[in-house]
Amino acid sequence: MDVSRSAQELLRRPTIQCLYPFSLDVWDPVDGFFNSALSSVPSSAREASQFANLRIDWKETPEAHVFKADLPGLKKEEVKVEVEEGRILQISGERRKELEEKTDTWHRVERSSGKFFRRFRLPENAKMQQVKASMENGVLTVTVPKEEEKKPEVKAIEISG
């Protein structure tokens, strides 16, 4: 039986779950088994997945387009908000990896690190010169005001006769 076939069989089996005594998480003995398979993937490909990792909400109000991104643990100096030609809003930054001490023993690493990068093409009614960004409690808010919608002027015509 080849290795890939035995790995497929493991995936089909129900996972054995035990309570790990030092955590409230459920411990899975198979967790991390397939991480060795990722070691052959080039680091540039693994880092590329971080580019799409930033999740952003975009809502439109009557006055503006509002973008919100959760960036816990980042300072505003570590995030860039830029506006490019063609009504492109770009949000990028980097979460640095924590320095490892030789004496430390890591039991779990779940927080992601690396670069993130998102771009949005804004609609015609976006006022690109008036974009504002703020960061509070790890939430980045970018507000792009909208042009007021010009309503067609209606002129009543008197009917003669």
CSV table of C-alpha atoms in Angstrom, one decimal:
chain,number,residue,atom,x,y,z
A,1,MET,CA,0.0,0.0,0.0
A,2,ASP,CA,1.5,3.4,-1.0
A,3,VAL,CA,1.7,6.3,1.4
A,4,SER,CA,-1.0,8.4,-0.4
A,5,ARG,CA,-3.5,5.6,-0.2
A,6,SER,CA,-2.9,5.1,3.6
A,7,ALA,CA,-3.3,8.9,4.0
A,8,GLN,CA,-6.6,8.8,2.2
A,9,GLU,CA,-7.8,6.0,4.4
A,10,LEU,CA,-6.9,8.1,7.5
A,11,LEU,CA,-8.9,11.0,6.2
A,12,ARG,CA,-12.0,8.8,5.8
A,13,ARG,CA,-11.8,7.4,9.3
A,14,PRO,CA,-13.6,9.3,12.1
A,15,THR,CA,-11.1,11.4,14.1
A,16,ILE,CA,-10.1,10.2,17.5
A,17,GLN,CA,-10.6,13.1,19.9
A,18,CYS,CA,-9.2,13.2,23.4
A,19,LEU,CA,-9.2,16.0,25.9
A,20,TYR,CA,-5.7,17.5,26.3
A,21,PRO,CA,-5.1,18.2,30.0
A,22,PHE,CA,-3.5,21.6,29.6
A,23,SER,CA,-6.0,23.1,27.2
A,24,LEU,CA,-9.7,23.6,26.8
A,25,ASP,CA,-9.3,22.6,23.1
A,26,VAL,CA,-10.1,19.2,21.9
A,27,TRP,CA,-6.8,17.4,21.1
A,28,ASP,CA,-6.6,15.5,17.8
A,29,PRO,CA,-3.7,13.0,17.6
A,30,VAL,CA,-3.8,13.2,13.8
A,31,ASP,CA,-3.6,17.0,13.8
A,32,GLY,CA,-0.4,18.1,12.1
A,33,PHE,CA,0.1,14.6,10.5
A,34,PHE,CA,-0.1,16.1,7.0
A,35,ASN,CA,2.0,19.2,7.8
A,36,SER,CA,5.1,17.3,6.7
A,37,ALA,CA,3.6,17.1,3.2
A,38,LEU,CA,3.6,20.9,3.1
A,39,SER,CA,7.3,21.1,3.8
A,40,SER,CA,7.9,20.3,0.2
A,41,VAL,CA,5.8,23.3,-0.9
A,42,PRO,CA,8.0,26.3,-1.6
A,43,SER,CA,7.8,29.0,1.1
A,44,SER,CA,6.8,31.6,-1.6
A,45,ALA,CA,3.6,29.6,-2.3
A,46,ARG,CA,2.8,29.2,1.4
A,47,GLU,CA,3.4,33.0,1.9
A,48,ALA,CA,1.2,33.8,-1.1
A,49,SER,CA,-1.8,32.3,0.8
A,50,GLN,CA,-1.3,35.1,3.3
A,51,PHE,CA,-2.1,37.7,0.7
A,52,ALA,CA,-5.8,36.6,0.6
A,53,ASN,CA,-5.9,35.9,4.3
A,54,LEU,CA,-7.2,39.4,5.2
A,55,ARG,CA,-10.9,39.4,5.5
A,56,ILE,CA,-12.7,42.7,4.8
A,57,ASP,CA,-16.3,43.8,5.1
A,58,TRP,CA,-17.5,46.4,2.5
A,59,LYS,CA,-20.8,48.1,3.0
A,60,GLU,CA,-22.4,51.0,1.1
A,61,THR,CA,-24.4,53.6,3.0
A,62,PRO,CA,-26.2,56.5,1.4
A,63,GLU,CA,-23.2,58.7,2.2
A,64,ALA,CA,-20.1,56.5,1.7
A,65,HIS,CA,-18.5,53.1,1.0
A,66,VAL,CA,-17.1,51.7,4.4
A,67,PHE,CA,-14.5,49.0,4.6
A,68,LYS,CA,-13.7,47.2,7.9
A,69,ALA,CA,-10.8,44.8,8.5
A,70,ASP,CA,-10.0,43.0,11.8
A,71,LEU,CA,-6.2,43.5,12.4
A,72,PRO,CA,-5.7,42.4,16.0
A,73,GLY,CA,-2.3,43.1,17.4
A,74,LEU,CA,-1.2,45.4,14.6
A,75,LYS,CA,-0.3,49.1,15.0
A,76,LYS,CA,-1.5,51.7,12.5
A,77,GLU,CA,2.2,52.1,11.4
A,78,GLU,CA,2.2,48.5,10.2
A,79,VAL,CA,-0.8,49.0,7.9
A,80,LYS,CA,-0.9,50.9,4.6
A,81,VAL,CA,-4.0,52.3,3.0
A,82,GLU,CA,-3.4,53.7,-0.5
A,83,VAL,CA,-5.5,55.0,-3.4
A,84,GLU,CA,-4.3,54.4,-7.0
A,85,GLU,CA,-5.4,55.7,-10.3
A,86,GLY,CA,-8.4,54.0,-11.7
A,87,ARG,CA,-10.3,54.2,-8.4
A,88,ILE,CA,-8.3,51.4,-6.7
A,89,LEU,CA,-8.2,51.2,-2.9
A,90,GLN,CA,-5.3,49.1,-1.6
A,91,ILE,CA,-4.9,47.8,1.9
A,92,SER,CA,-1.6,46.1,2.9
A,93,GLY,CA,0.7,45.4,5.7
A,94,GLU,CA,2.7,42.7,7.6
A,95,ARG,CA,2.3,40.8,10.8
A,96,ARG,CA,5.8,39.9,12.0
A,97,LYS,CA,6.6,36.6,13.4
A,98,GLU,CA,7.3,36.5,17.1
A,99,LEU,CA,11.0,36.0,17.9
A,100,GLU,CA,11.7,32.5,19.1
A,101,GLU,CA,13.9,32.0,22.2
A,102,LYS,CA,16.1,28.8,22.2
A,103,THR,CA,14.8,28.0,25.7
A,104,ASP,CA,11.1,28.3,24.7
A,105,THR,CA,9.0,25.2,24.0
A,106,TRP,CA,6.0,26.0,21.7
A,107,HIS,CA,2.9,23.8,22.2
A,108,ARG,CA,0.8,25.4,19.6
A,109,VAL,CA,1.2,28.2,16.9
A,110,GLU,CA,-2.1,29.3,15.4
A,111,ARG,CA,-1.7,33.0,14.9
A,112,SER,CA,-0.8,33.8,11.3
A,113,SER,CA,2.1,36.0,10.4
A,114,GLY,CA,3.2,37.4,7.0
A,115,LYS,CA,2.2,40.0,4.5
A,116,PHE,CA,-1.4,40.7,3.5
A,117,PHE,CA,-2.6,42.7,0.5
A,118,ARG,CA,-6.1,43.4,-0.8
A,119,ARG,CA,-7.3,45.7,-3.6
A,120,PHE,CA,-10.8,47.0,-4.5
A,121,ARG,CA,-12.0,48.8,-7.6
A,122,LEU,CA,-14.4,51.5,-6.3
A,123,PRO,CA,-17.4,52.6,-8.3
A,124,GLU,CA,-17.7,55.8,-10.3
A,125,ASN,CA,-19.4,57.7,-7.4
A,126,ALA,CA,-16.4,57.4,-5.0
A,127,LYS,CA,-14.7,60.6,-3.9
A,128,MET,CA,-11.1,59.4,-4.1
A,129,GLN,CA,-9.6,62.6,-2.8
A,130,GLN,CA,-11.6,62.4,0.5
A,131,VAL,CA,-10.7,58.8,1.7
A,132,LYS,CA,-10.2,58.6,5.4
A,133,ALA,CA,-8.8,55.7,7.5
A,134,SER,CA,-8.8,55.1,11.3
A,135,MET,CA,-7.8,52.2,13.5
A,136,GLU,CA,-9.4,51.5,16.8
A,137,ASN,CA,-9.1,48.4,19.0
A,138,GLY,CA,-7.5,46.4,16.1
A,139,VAL,CA,-10.2,47.3,13.6
A,140,LEU,CA,-9.2,49.3,10.5
A,141,THR,CA,-12.1,51.4,9.1
A,142,VAL,CA,-11.7,53.0,5.7
A,143,THR,CA,-14.4,55.5,4.6
A,144,VAL,CA,-14.7,56.6,1.0
A,145,PRO,CA,-17.4,59.3,0.6
A,146,LYS,CA,-19.7,59.1,-2.3
A,147,GLU,CA,-20.7,61.8,-4.8
A,148,GLU,CA,-24.2,63.1,-4.3
A,149,GLU,CA,-26.5,61.5,-6.8
A,150,LYS,CA,-27.7,64.2,-9.1
A,151,LYS,CA,-31.4,63.8,-9.5
A,152,PRO,CA,-32.8,64.9,-12.9
A,153,GLU,CA,-34.6,68.2,-12.7
A,154,VAL,CA,-38.2,67.8,-13.5
A,155,LYS,CA,-40.0,70.9,-15.0
A,156,ALA,CA,-43.7,70.9,-15.3
A,157,ILE,CA,-45.0,71.9,-18.7
A,158,GLU,CA,-48.3,73.8,-18.9
A,159,ILE,CA,-50.7,72.3,-21.3
A,160,SER,CA,-52.5,74.9,-23.5
A,161,GLY,CA,-55.8,74.6,-25.1
